[in-house]
mmCIF file of C-alpha atoms in Angstrom:
data_model
loop_
_atom_site.group_PDB
_atom_site.id
_atom_site.type_symbol
_atom_site.label_atom_id
_atom_site.label_comp_id
_atom_site.label_asym_id
_atom_site.label_seq_id
_atom_site.Cartn_x
_atom_site.Cartn_y
_atom_site.Cartn_z
ATOM 1 C CA MET Q 1 0.000 0.000 0.000
ATOM 2 C CA LEU Q 2 1.124 3.518 -0.790
ATOM 3 C CA LYS Q 3 2.383 5.164 2.383
ATOM 4 C CA ARG Q 4 0.412 8.018 3.873
ATOM 5 C CA GLY Q 5 1.782 11.219 2.355
ATOM 6 C CA GLY Q 6 2.521 9.496 -0.952
ATOM 7 C CA LEU Q 7 0.969 10.100 -4.336
ATOM 8 C CA ARG Q 8 0.502 8.184 -7.561
ATOM 9 C CA LEU Q 9 -1.111 8.452 -10.962
ATOM 10 C CA LEU Q 10 -4.288 6.602 -11.855
ATOM 11 C CA THR Q 11 -3.874 2.885 -12.539
ATOM 12 C CA THR Q 12 -4.869 1.501 -15.937
ATOM 13 C CA GLY Q 13 -7.832 -0.182 -14.228
ATOM 14 C CA GLU Q 14 -8.981 3.100 -12.687
ATOM 15 C CA ILE Q 15 -8.737 4.818 -16.058
ATOM 16 C CA ALA Q 16 -10.817 2.040 -17.643
ATOM 17 C CA LEU Q 17 -13.413 2.353 -14.854
ATOM 18 C CA ALA Q 18 -13.628 6.132 -15.233
ATOM 19 C CA GLN Q 19 -13.792 5.924 -19.036
ATOM 20 C CA LYS Q 20 -17.095 4.036 -18.707
ATOM 21 C CA ILE Q 21 -18.586 7.319 -17.483
ATOM 22 C CA PHE Q 22 -16.332 10.092 -18.769
ATOM 23 C CA ALA Q 23 -15.080 8.559 -22.038
ATOM 24 C CA SER Q 24 -12.198 10.769 -23.197
ATOM 25 C CA SER Q 25 -13.479 13.953 -21.515
ATOM 26 C CA ILE Q 26 -10.861 13.785 -18.722
ATOM 27 C CA ARG Q 27 -7.099 14.190 -19.112
ATOM 28 C CA TYR Q 28 -6.406 11.039 -17.097
ATOM 29 C CA HIS Q 29 -2.616 11.374 -17.244
ATOM 30 C CA GLN Q 30 -2.898 14.589 -15.178
ATOM 31 C CA VAL Q 31 -4.865 13.072 -12.293
ATOM 32 C CA TRP Q 32 -2.871 12.407 -9.135
ATOM 33 C CA ILE Q 33 -4.137 10.314 -6.225
ATOM 34 C CA HIS Q 34 -2.835 11.325 -2.802
ATOM 35 C CA HIS Q 35 -2.909 9.164 0.306
ATOM 36 C CA GLY Q 36 -3.341 11.694 3.081
ATOM 37 C CA SER Q 37 -4.839 15.008 4.056
ATOM 38 C CA TYR Q 38 -5.241 17.953 1.708
ATOM 39 C CA LEU Q 39 -5.940 20.172 4.686
ATOM 40 C CA PRO Q 40 -3.102 21.539 6.828
ATOM 41 C CA PHE Q 41 -2.208 19.844 10.107
ATOM 42 C CA ASN Q 42 -3.857 16.630 8.833
ATOM 43 C CA ILE Q 43 -7.315 17.844 9.818
ATOM 44 C CA GLN Q 44 -9.101 16.148 6.909
ATOM 45 C CA ASP Q 45 -11.466 13.559 8.372
ATOM 46 C CA ASN Q 46 -10.081 10.014 8.116
ATOM 47 C CA ASN Q 47 -13.166 8.814 6.187
ATOM 48 C CA THR Q 48 -13.098 11.643 3.651
ATOM 49 C CA ALA Q 49 -11.911 12.283 0.116
ATOM 50 C CA MET Q 50 -11.365 15.759 -1.337
ATOM 51 C CA THR Q 51 -10.699 16.917 -4.886
ATOM 52 C CA PRO Q 52 -10.009 20.644 -4.686
ATOM 53 C CA ASN Q 53 -7.630 21.084 -7.610
ATOM 54 C CA GLY Q 54 -8.090 18.213 -10.039
ATOM 55 C CA GLU Q 55 -6.135 15.866 -7.781
ATOM 56 C CA ILE Q 56 -7.834 13.485 -5.351
ATOM 57 C CA TRP Q 57 -6.876 13.341 -1.683
ATOM 58 C CA PHE Q 58 -8.055 10.141 0.043
ATOM 59 C CA GLU Q 59 -7.545 9.806 3.765
ATOM 60 C CA THR Q 60 -6.423 6.479 5.214
ATOM 61 C CA LYS Q 61 -9.787 4.784 5.787
ATOM 62 C CA VAL Q 62 -10.902 5.408 2.195
ATOM 63 C CA TYR Q 63 -7.576 5.158 0.320
ATOM 64 C CA ARG Q 64 -7.133 2.140 -2.004
ATOM 65 C CA ASP Q 65 -4.156 1.245 -4.187
ATOM 66 C CA ASP Q 66 -6.492 0.482 -7.106
ATOM 67 C CA TYR Q 67 -10.141 1.498 -7.018
ATOM 68 C CA SER Q 68 -10.942 -0.658 -10.040
ATOM 69 C CA THR Q 69 -10.428 -3.775 -7.903
ATOM 70 C CA ALA Q 70 -11.937 -2.342 -4.707
ATOM 71 C CA THR Q 71 -15.424 -2.775 -3.253
ATOM 72 C CA VAL Q 72 -18.436 -1.266 -4.975
ATOM 73 C CA ASP Q 73 -18.680 1.403 -2.249
ATOM 74 C CA SER Q 74 -15.034 2.391 -2.822
ATOM 75 C CA GLN Q 75 -15.565 2.541 -6.593
ATOM 76 C CA HIS Q 76 -18.659 4.686 -6.043
ATOM 77 C CA LEU Q 77 -16.619 7.124 -3.919
ATOM 78 C CA PHE Q 78 -13.791 7.147 -6.479
ATOM 79 C CA LEU Q 79 -16.207 7.984 -9.302
ATOM 80 C CA HIS Q 80 -17.837 10.715 -7.192
ATOM 81 C CA GLU Q 81 -14.392 12.300 -6.795
ATOM 82 C CA MET Q 82 -13.658 11.836 -10.509
ATOM 83 C CA VAL Q 83 -16.702 14.017 -11.224
ATOM 84 C CA HIS Q 84 -14.894 16.768 -9.303
ATOM 85 C CA VAL Q 85 -11.825 16.172 -11.492
ATOM 86 C CA TRP Q 86 -14.070 16.513 -14.558
ATOM 87 C CA GLN Q 87 -15.616 19.703 -13.125
ATOM 88 C CA HIS Q 88 -12.173 21.161 -12.378
ATOM 89 C CA GLN Q 89 -10.877 20.364 -15.853
ATOM 90 C CA ARG Q 90 -13.904 22.191 -17.286
ATOM 91 C CA GLY Q 91 -13.148 25.340 -15.302
ATOM 92 C CA MET Q 92 -15.419 24.988 -12.278
ATOM 93 C CA MET Q 93 -13.946 26.579 -9.157
ATOM 94 C CA VAL Q 94 -14.037 23.303 -7.221
ATOM 95 C CA ARG Q 95 -11.716 24.459 -4.435
ATOM 96 C CA THR Q 96 -13.767 27.596 -3.755
ATOM 97 C CA ARG Q 97 -17.092 25.765 -3.885
ATOM 98 C CA GLY Q 98 -15.638 22.975 -1.777
ATOM 99 C CA LEU Q 99 -15.045 25.396 1.085
ATOM 100 C CA PHE Q 100 -18.785 25.346 1.612
ATOM 101 C CA SER Q 101 -19.425 21.663 0.868
ATOM 102 C CA TRP Q 102 -20.044 20.990 4.569
ATOM 103 C CA ALA Q 103 -23.100 23.242 4.278
ATOM 104 C CA VAL Q 104 -24.509 22.076 0.938
ATOM 105 C CA ASP Q 105 -27.024 19.385 0.196
ATOM 106 C CA TYR Q 106 -25.583 16.282 -1.475
ATOM 107 C CA TYR Q 107 -29.109 14.897 -1.860
ATOM 108 C CA TYR Q 108 -31.051 15.530 -5.050
ATOM 109 C CA ASP Q 109 -34.292 14.830 -6.843
ATOM 110 C CA LEU Q 110 -34.657 14.025 -10.517
ATOM 111 C CA ASN Q 111 -37.307 16.589 -11.336
ATOM 112 C CA GLY Q 112 -36.393 17.269 -14.935
ATOM 113 C CA LYS Q 113 -33.596 19.769 -14.428
ATOM 114 C CA LYS Q 114 -30.381 19.531 -16.433
ATOM 115 C CA LEU Q 115 -27.193 18.349 -14.734
ATOM 116 C CA SER Q 116 -25.791 21.877 -14.901
ATOM 117 C CA ASP Q 117 -28.728 23.151 -12.796
ATOM 118 C CA TYR Q 118 -27.549 21.154 -9.775
ATOM 119 C CA GLY Q 119 -24.851 22.103 -7.291
ATOM 120 C CA MET Q 120 -21.313 20.737 -7.486
ATOM 121 C CA GLU Q 121 -21.815 17.933 -4.946
ATOM 122 C CA GLN Q 122 -25.227 17.019 -6.318
ATOM 123 C CA GLN Q 123 -23.728 16.665 -9.811
ATOM 124 C CA ALA Q 124 -21.094 14.296 -8.433
ATOM 125 C CA ALA Q 125 -23.741 12.310 -6.558
ATOM 126 C CA ILE Q 126 -25.996 12.065 -9.626
ATOM 127 C CA VAL Q 127 -23.235 10.784 -11.904
ATOM 128 C CA SER Q 128 -21.782 8.293 -9.405
ATOM 129 C CA ASP Q 129 -25.258 7.086 -8.374
ATOM 130 C CA TYR Q 130 -26.167 6.552 -12.033
ATOM 131 C CA TRP Q 131 -23.047 4.400 -12.440
ATOM 132 C CA LEU Q 132 -24.118 2.436 -9.360
ATOM 133 C CA LEU Q 133 -27.635 1.954 -10.731
ATOM 134 C CA LEU Q 134 -26.408 0.760 -14.141
ATOM 135 C CA ASN Q 135 -23.734 -1.584 -12.825
ATOM 136 C CA HIS Q 136 -25.087 -2.899 -9.516
ATOM 137 C CA GLY Q 137 -28.604 -1.570 -8.937
ATOM 138 C CA PHE Q 138 -29.614 0.426 -5.883
ATOM 139 C CA TYR Q 139 -31.214 -2.333 -3.827
ATOM 140 C CA LYS Q 140 -28.091 -3.343 -1.831
ATOM 141 C CA TYR Q 141 -26.637 0.169 -1.703
ATOM 142 C CA THR Q 142 -29.482 2.357 -0.454
ATOM 143 C CA GLU Q 143 -27.220 3.936 2.191
ATOM 144 C CA SER Q 144 -24.758 5.051 -0.504
ATOM 145 C CA ILE Q 145 -27.141 6.815 -2.859
ATOM 146 C CA LYS Q 146 -28.202 10.451 -2.519
ATOM 147 C CA TYR Q 147 -31.441 10.304 -4.536
ATOM 148 C CA LYS Q 148 -34.106 11.691 -2.178
ATOM 149 C CA TYR Q 149 -37.051 9.790 -3.556
ATOM 150 C CA TYR Q 150 -35.645 6.321 -4.189
ATOM 151 C CA SER Q 151 -38.208 3.585 -3.734
ATOM 152 C CA PRO Q 152 -37.330 -0.098 -4.165
ATOM 153 C CA VAL Q 153 -40.629 -0.626 -5.986
ATOM 154 C CA GLU Q 154 -39.542 1.699 -8.808
ATOM 155 C CA SER Q 155 -37.952 -0.278 -11.635
ATOM 156 C CA ASP Q 156 -34.302 0.207 -12.544
ATOM 157 C CA ARG Q 157 -35.469 0.927 -16.100
ATOM 158 C CA ASN Q 158 -37.699 3.795 -14.966
ATOM 159 C CA LEU Q 159 -34.954 5.180 -12.717
ATOM 160 C CA SER Q 160 -32.466 4.951 -15.561
ATOM 161 C CA LEU Q 161 -34.756 7.011 -17.796
ATOM 162 C CA LYS Q 162 -35.006 9.724 -15.119
ATOM 163 C CA TYR Q 163 -31.210 9.882 -14.844
ATOM 164 C CA LYS Q 164 -30.805 9.994 -18.620
ATOM 165 C CA ARG Q 165 -33.131 12.997 -18.807
ATOM 166 C CA VAL Q 166 -31.021 14.858 -16.244
ATOM 167 C CA LEU Q 167 -27.660 13.767 -17.659
ATOM 168 C CA GLY Q 168 -28.565 14.653 -21.236
ATOM 169 C CA SER Q 169 -25.398 14.619 -23.320
ATOM 170 C CA PHE Q 170 -23.062 14.085 -20.372
ATOM 171 C CA PRO Q 171 -20.201 11.851 -21.536
ATOM 172 C CA LEU Q 172 -21.200 8.224 -20.932
#
């Protein structure tokens, strides 16, 4: 395992995982993964990941040497953070918006808005939750998803259509 304080580039498996969502819309060779705290004095919570500047900072309890071979929950977190990489590479002020992420709502509804109408964290939740739905379904992972109105009686097909309406032409 990479020592705390170390950094690495994405693995080929992580790139392949991310390409399922982002295709070629991310400059993967520029994405660094850090094992440790982005915040000074190591005050980043041990269960937290942060992506303030196009690089991902995973603290010890959530760091993995290769997210493509990790648990579904770890892959879901990795893809959530990769949305922030995508946002950063498109010019969003992720670091500035991230200063207030403790006060924003990660939960969302799928009420017909476009992806760009949602906040930064909601966008990341929508994209990573959609990946979860398509690849594993929501049934076993209800604690991981941020969709406010999920009901296990709603079909995956119907849910998928709702996500597609919101995601529009997002790279998938």
